[in-house]
Short mmCIF file of N, CA and C in Angstrom, two decimals:
data_model
loop_
_atom_site.label_atom_id
_atom_site.label_comp_id
_atom_site.label_asym_id
_atom_site.label_seq_id
_atom_site.Cartn_x
_atom_site.Cartn_y
_atom_site.Cartn_z
N MET A 1 56.38 26.09 -50.08
CA MET A 1 55.32 26.38 -50.01
C MET A 1 53.79 25.38 -50.06
N THR A 2 54.77 24.34 -51.39
CA THR A 2 53.57 23.59 -51.51
C THR A 2 53.25 22.17 -50.40
N GLU A 3 54.87 22.10 -50.16
CA GLU A 3 54.43 20.76 -48.62
C GLU A 3 53.55 21.73 -47.25
N SER A 4 53.73 23.30 -47.14
CA SER A 4 53.16 23.26 -46.19
C SER A 4 51.77 23.81 -46.62
N ALA A 5 51.52 23.72 -47.54
CA ALA A 5 49.68 23.86 -47.41
C ALA A 5 49.25 22.71 -47.96
N ALA A 6 49.88 21.43 -48.26
CA ALA A 6 49.43 20.36 -47.62
C ALA A 6 48.65 20.00 -46.41
N PRO A 7 50.03 20.10 -45.81
CA PRO A 7 49.48 20.41 -44.65
C PRO A 7 48.12 20.70 -44.21
N ARG A 8 48.17 21.49 -44.01
CA ARG A 8 46.79 22.82 -43.48
C ARG A 8 45.84 22.10 -44.50
N ILE A 9 45.51 21.79 -45.83
CA ILE A 9 44.76 21.77 -46.35
C ILE A 9 44.08 20.18 -45.59
N ARG A 10 44.99 19.07 -45.78
CA ARG A 10 44.24 17.75 -45.03
C ARG A 10 43.93 17.82 -43.14
N SER A 11 44.35 18.55 -42.47
CA SER A 11 44.42 19.02 -41.38
C SER A 11 43.05 19.75 -41.90
N ALA A 12 41.81 20.16 -42.21
CA ALA A 12 41.17 21.74 -42.26
C ALA A 12 40.49 20.52 -42.82
N LEU A 13 40.53 19.82 -43.50
CA LEU A 13 38.96 18.64 -44.41
C LEU A 13 38.89 17.84 -43.59
N PRO A 14 39.74 16.99 -42.57
CA PRO A 14 39.24 15.77 -41.33
C PRO A 14 37.99 16.90 -40.22
N LEU A 15 38.66 18.65 -40.06
CA LEU A 15 37.75 19.65 -39.44
C LEU A 15 36.41 19.47 -39.33
N ARG A 16 36.48 19.54 -41.59
CA ARG A 16 35.14 19.89 -41.88
C ARG A 16 34.68 18.53 -41.73
N LEU A 17 34.80 17.14 -42.24
CA LEU A 17 34.05 15.88 -41.76
C LEU A 17 33.81 16.27 -40.49
N ILE A 18 34.62 16.28 -39.22
CA ILE A 18 34.29 15.95 -38.43
C ILE A 18 32.88 16.32 -37.41
N ILE A 19 32.40 17.61 -37.49
CA ILE A 19 31.54 18.63 -37.38
C ILE A 19 31.09 17.74 -37.81
N PRO A 20 30.52 18.04 -39.34
CA PRO A 20 28.73 17.42 -39.11
C PRO A 20 28.80 15.52 -39.22
N VAL A 21 29.65 14.69 -39.01
CA VAL A 21 29.72 13.76 -38.45
C VAL A 21 29.30 13.41 -37.39
N PHE A 22 30.06 13.78 -36.54
CA PHE A 22 29.56 14.48 -34.69
C PHE A 22 27.81 14.76 -34.85
N ALA A 23 27.32 15.37 -35.60
CA ALA A 23 26.38 15.99 -36.06
C ALA A 23 25.12 15.16 -35.95
N ILE A 24 25.15 14.43 -36.74
CA ILE A 24 24.47 13.64 -37.25
C ILE A 24 24.82 11.90 -36.15
N VAL A 25 25.98 11.86 -35.84
CA VAL A 25 26.02 10.58 -34.52
C VAL A 25 24.84 11.40 -33.37
N LEU A 26 25.05 12.58 -32.79
CA LEU A 26 24.68 13.38 -31.66
C LEU A 26 22.73 13.80 -32.10
N GLY A 27 22.79 13.66 -33.41
CA GLY A 27 20.93 13.45 -33.97
C GLY A 27 20.32 11.98 -33.76
N ALA A 28 21.51 11.71 -34.05
CA ALA A 28 20.70 9.98 -34.32
C ALA A 28 20.61 9.76 -32.15
N ALA A 29 21.15 10.08 -31.85
CA ALA A 29 21.15 9.58 -30.54
C ALA A 29 19.88 10.57 -29.69
N ALA A 30 20.09 11.62 -29.79
CA ALA A 30 18.46 12.38 -29.17
C ALA A 30 17.55 12.14 -30.08
N LEU A 31 17.47 11.20 -30.98
CA LEU A 31 16.19 10.52 -31.84
C LEU A 31 15.59 9.28 -30.98
N VAL A 32 16.79 8.81 -30.56
CA VAL A 32 17.04 7.38 -30.33
C VAL A 32 16.08 7.15 -28.92
N TRP A 33 16.86 8.06 -28.15
CA TRP A 33 16.80 8.12 -26.76
C TRP A 33 15.00 9.26 -26.65
N GLY A 34 14.65 10.11 -27.51
CA GLY A 34 13.24 10.36 -27.65
C GLY A 34 12.33 9.21 -28.38
N LEU A 35 12.69 8.59 -28.95
CA LEU A 35 11.96 7.31 -28.55
C LEU A 35 11.26 6.39 -27.91
N THR A 36 12.80 5.90 -27.39
CA THR A 36 12.81 5.58 -25.58
C THR A 36 11.53 5.77 -24.77
N VAL A 37 11.84 7.40 -24.52
CA VAL A 37 11.54 7.81 -23.61
C VAL A 37 10.01 8.12 -23.63
N GLN A 38 9.38 8.53 -25.13
CA GLN A 38 8.37 8.46 -25.68
C GLN A 38 7.34 7.50 -25.63
N GLY A 39 8.10 6.36 -26.08
CA GLY A 39 7.83 4.80 -25.71
C GLY A 39 7.32 3.78 -24.30
N ALA A 40 8.18 4.27 -23.30
CA ALA A 40 7.98 4.58 -22.22
C ALA A 40 6.65 4.76 -21.89
N GLY A 41 5.92 6.35 -22.22
CA GLY A 41 5.50 6.80 -21.70
C GLY A 41 4.49 6.45 -22.26
N SER A 42 4.06 6.02 -22.56
CA SER A 42 2.47 6.32 -23.52
C SER A 42 2.34 5.00 -23.23
N SER A 43 3.17 3.65 -22.98
CA SER A 43 2.61 2.48 -23.12
C SER A 43 1.86 2.45 -21.17
N GLY A 44 1.67 3.23 -21.02
CA GLY A 44 1.17 3.64 -19.97
C GLY A 44 1.16 2.52 -18.79
N ALA A 45 2.57 2.23 -18.65
CA ALA A 45 3.52 0.78 -17.42
C ALA A 45 3.32 2.30 -16.54
N ALA A 46 2.40 1.24 -15.35
CA ALA A 46 2.45 2.60 -14.23
C ALA A 46 3.61 1.72 -12.98
N LYS A 47 4.13 1.60 -12.49
CA LYS A 47 4.55 1.88 -11.10
C LYS A 47 4.27 1.08 -10.14
N VAL A 48 4.29 -0.39 -9.85
CA VAL A 48 3.20 -1.19 -8.92
C VAL A 48 4.64 -1.30 -7.69
N PRO A 49 3.66 -0.78 -6.87
CA PRO A 49 4.85 -1.41 -5.82
C PRO A 49 4.57 -3.03 -5.43
N THR A 50 5.79 -3.34 -4.74
CA THR A 50 5.88 -5.00 -4.62
C THR A 50 4.81 -4.97 -3.79
N ASP A 51 4.68 -4.42 -2.94
CA ASP A 51 3.41 -4.78 -1.64
C ASP A 51 2.47 -4.96 -2.12
N ALA A 52 1.85 -4.91 -3.80
CA ALA A 52 0.50 -4.16 -4.43
C ALA A 52 -0.19 -6.24 -4.62
N VAL A 53 -1.61 -6.03 -4.19
CA VAL A 53 -2.48 -7.22 -4.43
C VAL A 53 -3.07 -7.17 -6.19
N ARG A 54 -2.01 -8.31 -6.68
CA ARG A 54 -2.79 -8.18 -8.71
C ARG A 54 -3.96 -9.24 -8.52
N GLN A 55 -4.50 -9.11 -9.31
CA GLN A 55 -5.25 -9.35 -10.05
C GLN A 55 -5.50 -9.23 -11.84
N GLY A 56 -5.51 -10.06 -12.24
CA GLY A 56 -6.07 -9.68 -14.12
C GLY A 56 -4.96 -8.59 -13.73
N GLY A 57 -5.55 -7.42 -14.91
CA GLY A 57 -4.86 -6.44 -14.92
C GLY A 57 -4.96 -5.93 -13.45
N ILE A 58 -5.41 -5.28 -12.52
CA ILE A 58 -5.74 -4.48 -11.94
C ILE A 58 -4.32 -5.35 -10.49
N ALA A 59 -3.97 -3.50 -9.67
CA ALA A 59 -3.81 -3.68 -8.87
C ALA A 59 -3.40 -3.63 -7.60
N ILE A 60 -3.54 -3.72 -6.78
CA ILE A 60 -3.96 -2.48 -5.80
C ILE A 60 -3.22 -2.47 -4.07
N TYR A 61 -2.93 -1.53 -3.54
CA TYR A 61 -1.96 -0.92 -2.75
C TYR A 61 -1.81 0.16 -2.45
N GLY A 62 -1.34 0.29 -0.32
CA GLY A 62 -1.95 1.74 -0.11
C GLY A 62 -3.31 1.28 0.89
N GLN A 63 -3.61 -0.07 0.94
CA GLN A 63 -4.99 0.20 2.20
C GLN A 63 -4.68 0.27 3.22
N TYR A 64 -5.49 1.35 3.93
CA TYR A 64 -5.64 1.11 5.46
C TYR A 64 -7.45 2.21 5.39
N VAL A 65 -7.78 1.73 6.85
CA VAL A 65 -8.90 2.43 6.99
C VAL A 65 -8.64 3.46 8.26
N ARG A 66 -9.76 5.13 8.56
CA ARG A 66 -9.18 5.44 9.23
C ARG A 66 -10.23 4.61 10.34
N GLU A 67 -9.61 4.93 11.68
CA GLU A 67 -10.94 4.56 12.85
C GLU A 67 -12.02 5.56 13.05
N PRO A 68 -12.73 5.17 12.99
CA PRO A 68 -14.07 5.75 13.14
C PRO A 68 -14.60 6.46 14.18
N ALA A 69 -15.24 7.91 13.63
CA ALA A 69 -15.44 8.57 15.32
C ALA A 69 -16.99 8.65 15.19
N SER A 70 -18.13 7.57 14.23
CA SER A 70 -19.10 7.55 14.19
C SER A 70 -19.33 6.05 13.80
N ALA A 71 -20.53 6.10 12.95
CA ALA A 71 -21.47 3.95 12.43
C ALA A 71 -20.47 4.21 11.19
N GLU A 72 -20.05 4.88 10.28
CA GLU A 72 -19.36 4.46 9.76
C GLU A 72 -18.14 4.67 9.04
N ALA A 73 -16.97 4.58 8.18
CA ALA A 73 -15.92 4.94 8.41
C ALA A 73 -15.40 4.45 6.92
N ALA A 74 -13.91 5.31 6.86
CA ALA A 74 -13.19 5.67 5.30
C ALA A 74 -12.30 4.47 5.37
N ALA A 75 -12.38 3.95 3.93
CA ALA A 75 -11.07 2.81 3.53
C ALA A 75 -9.90 3.64 2.66
N TYR A 76 -9.08 4.04 2.09
CA TYR A 76 -7.88 4.77 0.86
C TYR A 76 -6.96 3.30 0.74
N LEU A 77 -6.99 3.61 -0.44
CA LEU A 77 -6.16 2.81 -1.04
C LEU A 77 -5.71 3.74 -3.18
N SER A 78 -5.11 2.54 -3.49
CA SER A 78 -4.73 2.85 -5.04
C SER A 78 -4.97 1.65 -5.64
N ILE A 79 -5.57 2.13 -7.07
CA ILE A 79 -6.06 1.17 -8.04
C ILE A 79 -4.44 1.65 -9.07
N ILE A 80 -4.48 0.54 -9.84
CA ILE A 80 -3.59 0.56 -10.49
C ILE A 80 -4.12 -0.69 -11.83
N ASN A 81 -4.96 0.29 -12.78
CA ASN A 81 -5.03 -0.95 -14.05
C ASN A 81 -3.61 -0.91 -15.64
N THR A 82 -2.71 -2.02 -14.79
CA THR A 82 -1.36 -2.33 -15.67
C THR A 82 -1.94 -2.47 -16.78
N SER A 83 -3.38 -2.97 -17.00
CA SER A 83 -3.98 -3.96 -18.61
C SER A 83 -3.77 -3.02 -20.25
N THR A 84 -3.45 -3.02 -21.12
CA THR A 84 -3.77 -3.27 -22.00
C THR A 84 -5.60 -1.87 -22.00
N ASN A 85 -5.94 -2.41 -21.24
CA ASN A 85 -8.07 -2.30 -21.85
C ASN A 85 -8.63 -1.74 -20.74
N PRO A 86 -9.51 -0.82 -20.93
CA PRO A 86 -10.10 0.15 -19.71
C PRO A 86 -10.66 -1.06 -18.53
N ASP A 87 -11.01 -0.77 -17.40
CA ASP A 87 -11.77 -1.81 -16.30
C ASP A 87 -12.33 -0.95 -15.61
N MET A 88 -13.77 -1.37 -15.40
CA MET A 88 -14.55 -0.46 -14.31
C MET A 88 -14.43 -1.66 -12.93
N LEU A 89 -14.70 -0.47 -12.08
CA LEU A 89 -15.01 -1.01 -10.56
C LEU A 89 -16.68 -1.08 -10.88
N LEU A 90 -17.05 -2.51 -10.45
CA LEU A 90 -18.45 -2.51 -10.41
C LEU A 90 -18.99 -2.85 -8.43
N SER A 91 -18.66 -3.04 -8.00
CA SER A 91 -18.40 -3.04 -6.35
C SER A 91 -17.88 -3.71 -5.51
N ILE A 92 -18.33 -3.23 -4.24
CA ILE A 92 -17.16 -2.95 -3.46
C ILE A 92 -17.87 -3.59 -1.74
N SER A 93 -17.05 -4.92 -1.53
CA SER A 93 -17.54 -5.27 0.27
C SER A 93 -16.74 -5.36 1.13
N CYS A 94 -17.53 -5.45 2.22
CA CYS A 94 -16.19 -5.58 3.35
C CYS A 94 -16.90 -6.33 4.58
N ASP A 95 -15.61 -6.91 5.33
CA ASP A 95 -16.11 -8.07 6.18
C ASP A 95 -16.55 -6.82 7.80
N ALA A 96 -16.58 -5.94 7.61
CA ALA A 96 -16.74 -4.41 9.00
C ALA A 96 -18.15 -4.30 8.59
N SER A 97 -18.88 -4.30 7.50
CA SER A 97 -20.01 -3.36 7.06
C SER A 97 -21.44 -3.61 6.18
N ALA A 98 -21.63 -3.32 6.80
CA ALA A 98 -23.65 -4.31 5.65
C ALA A 98 -23.13 -3.67 4.33
N SER A 99 -22.41 -2.36 3.43
CA SER A 99 -22.44 -2.20 2.90
C SER A 99 -20.60 -1.30 2.51
N ALA A 100 -20.68 -1.26 1.28
CA ALA A 100 -19.19 -0.77 0.94
C ALA A 100 -19.36 0.36 0.50
N VAL A 101 -19.19 1.25 -0.03
CA VAL A 101 -19.57 2.04 -2.15
C VAL A 101 -18.64 3.34 -1.13
N ALA A 102 -17.84 3.85 -3.35
CA ALA A 102 -17.07 4.29 -3.39
C ALA A 102 -17.72 6.24 -3.59
N HIS A 103 -17.53 6.92 -2.50
CA HIS A 103 -17.48 8.25 -3.01
C HIS A 103 -16.37 9.39 -3.42
N ASP A 104 -17.08 10.12 -4.19
CA ASP A 104 -16.38 11.24 -4.47
C ASP A 104 -14.78 10.74 -5.12
N VAL A 105 -15.19 9.82 -6.34
CA VAL A 105 -13.82 9.42 -7.11
C VAL A 105 -13.60 10.81 -8.22
N GLY A 106 -12.62 10.54 -8.22
CA GLY A 106 -11.90 11.96 -8.97
C GLY A 106 -12.68 13.38 -9.30
N MET A 107 -12.85 13.33 -7.32
CA MET A 107 -13.14 14.82 -7.04
C MET A 107 -12.61 15.48 -6.18
N ASP A 108 -11.42 16.24 -6.20
CA ASP A 108 -10.59 17.08 -5.14
C ASP A 108 -11.42 17.36 -4.36
N MET A 109 -12.03 17.34 -2.91
CA MET A 109 -12.66 17.71 -2.17
C MET A 109 -11.66 19.42 -1.67
N GLY A 110 -10.38 19.58 -1.54
CA GLY A 110 -9.90 20.06 -1.15
C GLY A 110 -9.69 21.42 -1.35
N SER A 111 -10.61 21.28 -3.00
CA SER A 111 -10.65 22.59 -3.40
C SER A 111 -12.68 22.84 -3.70
N ALA A 112 -13.63 21.75 -3.99
CA ALA A 112 -14.51 22.44 -2.92
C ALA A 112 -14.90 22.73 -2.04
N PRO A 113 -16.31 23.92 -2.21
CA PRO A 113 -16.59 25.08 -1.18
C PRO A 113 -17.27 23.77 -0.26
N SER A 114 -16.85 24.85 0.69
CA SER A 114 -16.55 23.62 2.46
C SER A 114 -17.94 24.08 2.91
N THR A 115 -18.15 22.89 3.56
CA THR A 115 -19.91 23.23 3.79
C THR A 115 -19.85 22.95 5.15
N GLU A 116 -20.76 23.39 5.72
CA GLU A 116 -20.93 22.88 7.63
C GLU A 116 -21.32 21.18 7.82
N ASN A 117 -22.12 20.41 6.87
CA ASN A 117 -21.85 18.84 6.56
C ASN A 117 -21.32 18.09 5.33
N THR A 118 -20.40 18.38 5.50
CA THR A 118 -19.54 17.50 4.76
C THR A 118 -19.69 15.92 4.06
N ALA A 119 -20.97 15.46 4.86
CA ALA A 119 -21.06 13.54 4.55
C ALA A 119 -22.54 14.85 3.51
N MET A 120 -23.33 15.32 3.29
CA MET A 120 -24.30 15.93 2.09
C MET A 120 -23.26 16.12 1.13
N ALA A 121 -21.65 16.41 1.43
CA ALA A 121 -21.44 17.49 -0.63
C ALA A 121 -21.31 15.44 -0.52
N MET A 122 -20.96 14.55 0.23
CA MET A 122 -20.16 13.99 -0.85
C MET A 122 -20.66 13.30 -2.19
N THR A 123 -20.39 12.10 -2.61
CA THR A 123 -21.19 12.30 -3.94
C THR A 123 -20.67 10.04 -4.28
N PRO A 124 -21.85 9.46 -4.38
CA PRO A 124 -21.23 8.45 -4.05
C PRO A 124 -21.34 8.21 -5.43
N THR A 125 -20.08 6.99 -5.50
CA THR A 125 -19.89 7.27 -7.00
C THR A 125 -19.28 5.11 -7.04
N PRO A 126 -20.77 4.73 -7.35
CA PRO A 126 -20.51 2.90 -7.32
C PRO A 126 -19.99 2.30 -8.12
N THR A 127 -20.04 2.77 -9.15
CA THR A 127 -19.29 2.12 -10.20
C THR A 127 -18.36 3.15 -10.88
N PHE A 128 -17.15 2.94 -10.81
CA PHE A 128 -16.17 4.20 -12.18
C PHE A 128 -15.16 3.24 -12.97
N SER A 129 -14.70 3.49 -14.25
CA SER A 129 -13.62 3.20 -14.73
C SER A 129 -12.56 3.62 -14.61
N ILE A 130 -11.59 2.59 -15.27
CA ILE A 130 -10.00 3.03 -14.93
C ILE A 130 -9.60 2.20 -16.29
N GLY A 131 -9.25 4.08 -16.77
CA GLY A 131 -8.18 3.96 -18.38
C GLY A 131 -7.15 2.80 -18.14
N ALA A 132 -6.82 1.81 -18.99
CA ALA A 132 -5.29 1.52 -19.70
C ALA A 132 -4.49 1.85 -19.12
N GLY A 133 -3.41 1.98 -17.83
CA GLY A 133 -2.36 1.85 -17.81
C GLY A 133 -2.67 3.16 -16.68
N LYS A 134 -3.69 3.67 -15.79
CA LYS A 134 -3.96 4.86 -15.10
C LYS A 134 -3.94 4.16 -13.54
N THR A 135 -4.31 5.43 -12.66
CA THR A 135 -3.74 5.03 -11.68
C THR A 135 -5.33 5.64 -10.42
N VAL A 136 -6.02 5.22 -9.82
CA VAL A 136 -7.01 6.15 -8.98
C VAL A 136 -6.61 6.21 -7.94
N ALA A 137 -6.48 7.13 -7.22
CA ALA A 137 -5.79 7.04 -6.03
C ALA A 137 -7.05 7.47 -4.63
N LEU A 138 -7.41 6.90 -3.84
CA LEU A 138 -8.52 7.00 -3.17
C LEU A 138 -7.77 7.58 -1.56
N LYS A 139 -7.90 8.95 -1.27
CA LYS A 139 -7.20 8.96 -0.50
C LYS A 139 -8.17 10.70 0.60
N PRO A 140 -7.54 10.99 1.74
CA PRO A 140 -8.38 12.03 2.20
C PRO A 140 -7.97 13.18 1.46
N GLY A 141 -9.59 14.22 1.56
CA GLY A 141 -9.06 15.53 0.68
C GLY A 141 -10.13 14.71 -0.46
N GLY A 142 -10.38 13.89 -0.81
CA GLY A 142 -10.24 13.25 -2.23
C GLY A 142 -11.51 12.02 -2.43
N GLY A 143 -11.37 10.86 -2.81
CA GLY A 143 -12.76 9.56 -3.36
C GLY A 143 -11.58 8.68 -2.02
N HIS A 144 -13.08 8.12 -1.24
CA HIS A 144 -12.65 7.10 -0.48
C HIS A 144 -13.31 6.07 -0.88
N ILE A 145 -13.77 5.11 -0.03
CA ILE A 145 -14.44 4.22 0.16
C ILE A 145 -15.19 4.13 1.27
N MET A 146 -16.61 4.51 1.60
CA MET A 146 -17.44 4.13 2.77
C MET A 146 -17.94 3.21 2.99
N LEU A 147 -17.51 2.96 4.66
CA LEU A 147 -17.75 1.37 5.26
C LEU A 147 -19.33 1.80 6.05
N GLU A 148 -20.30 1.80 5.20
CA GLU A 148 -21.50 2.16 6.03
C GLU A 148 -22.55 1.25 6.60
N GLN A 149 -22.66 1.29 8.45
CA GLN A 149 -23.36 0.18 8.65
C GLN A 149 -22.23 -0.71 9.27
N LEU A 150 -21.89 -0.29 10.64
CA LEU A 150 -20.38 -1.10 10.35
C LEU A 150 -21.03 -2.65 11.31
N THR A 151 -20.22 -3.41 10.92
CA THR A 151 -20.90 -5.10 11.71
C THR A 151 -20.06 -5.01 12.81
N LYS A 152 -19.08 -4.28 12.83
CA LYS A 152 -18.24 -4.68 14.54
C LYS A 152 -17.17 -3.10 14.38
N SER A 153 -17.13 -3.04 16.22
CA SER A 153 -16.22 -1.94 16.09
C SER A 153 -14.44 -2.26 15.51
N LEU A 154 -14.57 -1.07 15.51
CA LEU A 154 -12.74 -1.17 14.59
C LEU A 154 -12.10 -0.32 15.28
N THR A 155 -10.49 -1.10 15.50
CA THR A 155 -10.00 -0.57 16.57
C THR A 155 -8.21 -0.31 16.25
N PRO A 156 -7.70 0.37 16.53
CA PRO A 156 -6.46 0.53 15.27
C PRO A 156 -5.65 -0.81 15.15
N GLY A 157 -5.54 -0.90 14.55
CA GLY A 157 -4.14 -2.54 14.27
C GLY A 157 -5.08 -3.61 14.06
N MET A 158 -6.56 -3.01 13.84
CA MET A 158 -7.22 -4.38 13.77
C MET A 158 -7.44 -4.53 11.50
N PRO A 159 -7.55 -5.71 11.03
CA PRO A 159 -7.56 -5.79 9.72
C PRO A 159 -8.56 -5.48 9.48
N VAL A 160 -9.04 -5.42 7.92
CA VAL A 160 -10.45 -5.24 7.69
C VAL A 160 -10.01 -5.50 6.79
N LYS A 161 -11.09 -6.61 6.15
CA LYS A 161 -11.17 -6.77 4.19
C LYS A 161 -12.01 -6.47 3.59
N LEU A 162 -11.74 -6.36 2.01
CA LEU A 162 -11.91 -4.98 0.94
C LEU A 162 -12.36 -5.85 0.35
N THR A 163 -13.44 -6.02 -0.51
CA THR A 163 -13.00 -7.21 -1.76
C THR A 163 -14.03 -5.97 -2.83
N LEU A 164 -13.11 -6.07 -3.99
CA LEU A 164 -13.17 -4.93 -4.69
C LEU A 164 -13.38 -5.83 -6.12
N THR A 165 -14.69 -5.79 -7.17
CA THR A 165 -15.19 -6.23 -7.88
C THR A 165 -15.18 -5.97 -9.34
N PHE A 166 -14.21 -6.04 -10.22
CA PHE A 166 -13.96 -5.49 -11.33
C PHE A 166 -14.76 -6.24 -12.23
N LYS A 167 -15.42 -5.57 -14.44
CA LYS A 167 -15.37 -6.53 -15.23
C LYS A 167 -14.39 -7.26 -15.54
N ASN A 168 -13.43 -6.78 -15.48
CA ASN A 168 -12.34 -7.71 -16.25
C ASN A 168 -12.04 -8.80 -15.73
N ALA A 169 -11.22 -7.60 -14.35
CA ALA A 169 -10.36 -8.50 -13.70
C ALA A 169 -11.13 -9.53 -12.74
N GLY A 170 -12.19 -9.06 -12.52
CA GLY A 170 -12.69 -10.14 -11.25
C GLY A 170 -12.28 -9.26 -9.61
N ALA A 171 -12.25 -10.44 -9.13
CA ALA A 171 -12.81 -10.02 -7.61
C ALA A 171 -11.31 -10.06 -6.99
N VAL A 172 -10.93 -8.52 -6.30
CA VAL A 172 -9.57 -8.95 -6.30
C VAL A 172 -9.85 -8.17 -4.33
N THR A 173 -9.21 -9.38 -3.23
CA THR A 173 -9.84 -8.93 -2.05
C THR A 173 -8.04 -8.88 -1.30
N VAL A 174 -8.55 -7.00 -0.64
CA VAL A 174 -7.73 -6.43 0.20
C VAL A 174 -6.99 -6.65 1.56
N THR A 175 -6.63 -6.52 2.63
CA THR A 175 -6.48 -6.36 3.88
C THR A 175 -6.21 -4.99 3.75
N ALA A 176 -6.97 -3.91 5.23
CA ALA A 176 -6.60 -2.86 5.44
C ALA A 176 -6.48 -2.90 6.87
N LYS A 177 -5.57 -2.49 7.21
CA LYS A 177 -5.76 -2.36 8.50
C LYS A 177 -5.89 -0.92 9.36
N VAL A 178 -6.98 -0.96 9.93
CA VAL A 178 -7.50 0.74 10.49
C VAL A 178 -6.66 1.35 11.34
N ILE A 179 -6.37 2.50 11.14
CA ILE A 179 -5.23 3.16 11.74
C ILE A 179 -6.42 3.78 12.47
N ALA A 180 -5.33 4.71 13.38
CA ALA A 180 -6.07 5.80 14.73
C ALA A 180 -7.02 7.73 13.87
N ILE A 181 -7.41 7.48 14.75
CA ILE A 181 -7.70 8.94 14.03
C ILE A 181 -7.42 10.31 13.72
N GLY A 182 -6.47 10.37 14.73
CA GLY A 182 -5.23 11.42 14.48
C GLY A 182 -4.06 10.75 13.72
N ALA A 183 -3.78 9.83 13.25
CA ALA A 183 -2.54 9.31 12.48
C ALA A 183 -1.82 9.32 11.46
N ALA A 184 -1.45 9.19 11.02
CA ALA A 184 -0.35 9.76 9.47
C ALA A 184 -1.14 8.65 9.04
N ALA A 185 -1.24 8.83 7.54
CA ALA A 185 -1.45 7.71 7.06
C ALA A 185 0.03 6.96 6.51
N PRO A 186 -0.17 5.63 6.79
CA PRO A 186 1.53 4.84 6.55
C PRO A 186 1.48 5.21 5.02
N SER A 187 3.10 4.89 5.13
CA SER A 187 4.12 5.24 4.31
C SER A 187 3.31 4.32 2.46
N GLY A 188 3.33 5.01 1.35
CA GLY A 188 3.07 4.79 0.35
C GLY A 188 1.75 4.21 -0.10
N SER A 189 0.73 5.10 0.99
CA SER A 189 -0.37 5.28 0.94
C SER A 189 -0.37 6.39 -0.16
#
């Protein structure tokens, strides 16, 4: 009986050690994975498309202008602040209009009460801050750049230059294509 009892004790002993060792290894792996995921998320590193125009800590992509139905047109784009410091949009200019001003940045017009004259509901946002690692998406139903007092006729396919000037990144110039009134927004916008 002594010989048969010894192997049972030896085989039971490693099993008792395997479970706690496995739990420790699994816990350590989960901790390392959790710290890696948390670090990636908290760094504020936004995914920047390869076709983005970059200047300083600012990247701009997905820009387009909707063909105008009146003497004004709307431009849309996304701005990513890839730096570790906030930046501020100071001004916008356009080669196709006398003035260009951001409207409704940070507002979701899709949830706003409907009005008969949506132009009266638009709120100019001439300057706005972009937090470190944050993205501001100007898109239909939300913020946009209003191109006021057009200086030339805008037709689909035509390029329009927009220059956005930031406090830290300086001037960033992008070329936006004009798309037809009923056309879908370009992919990546």
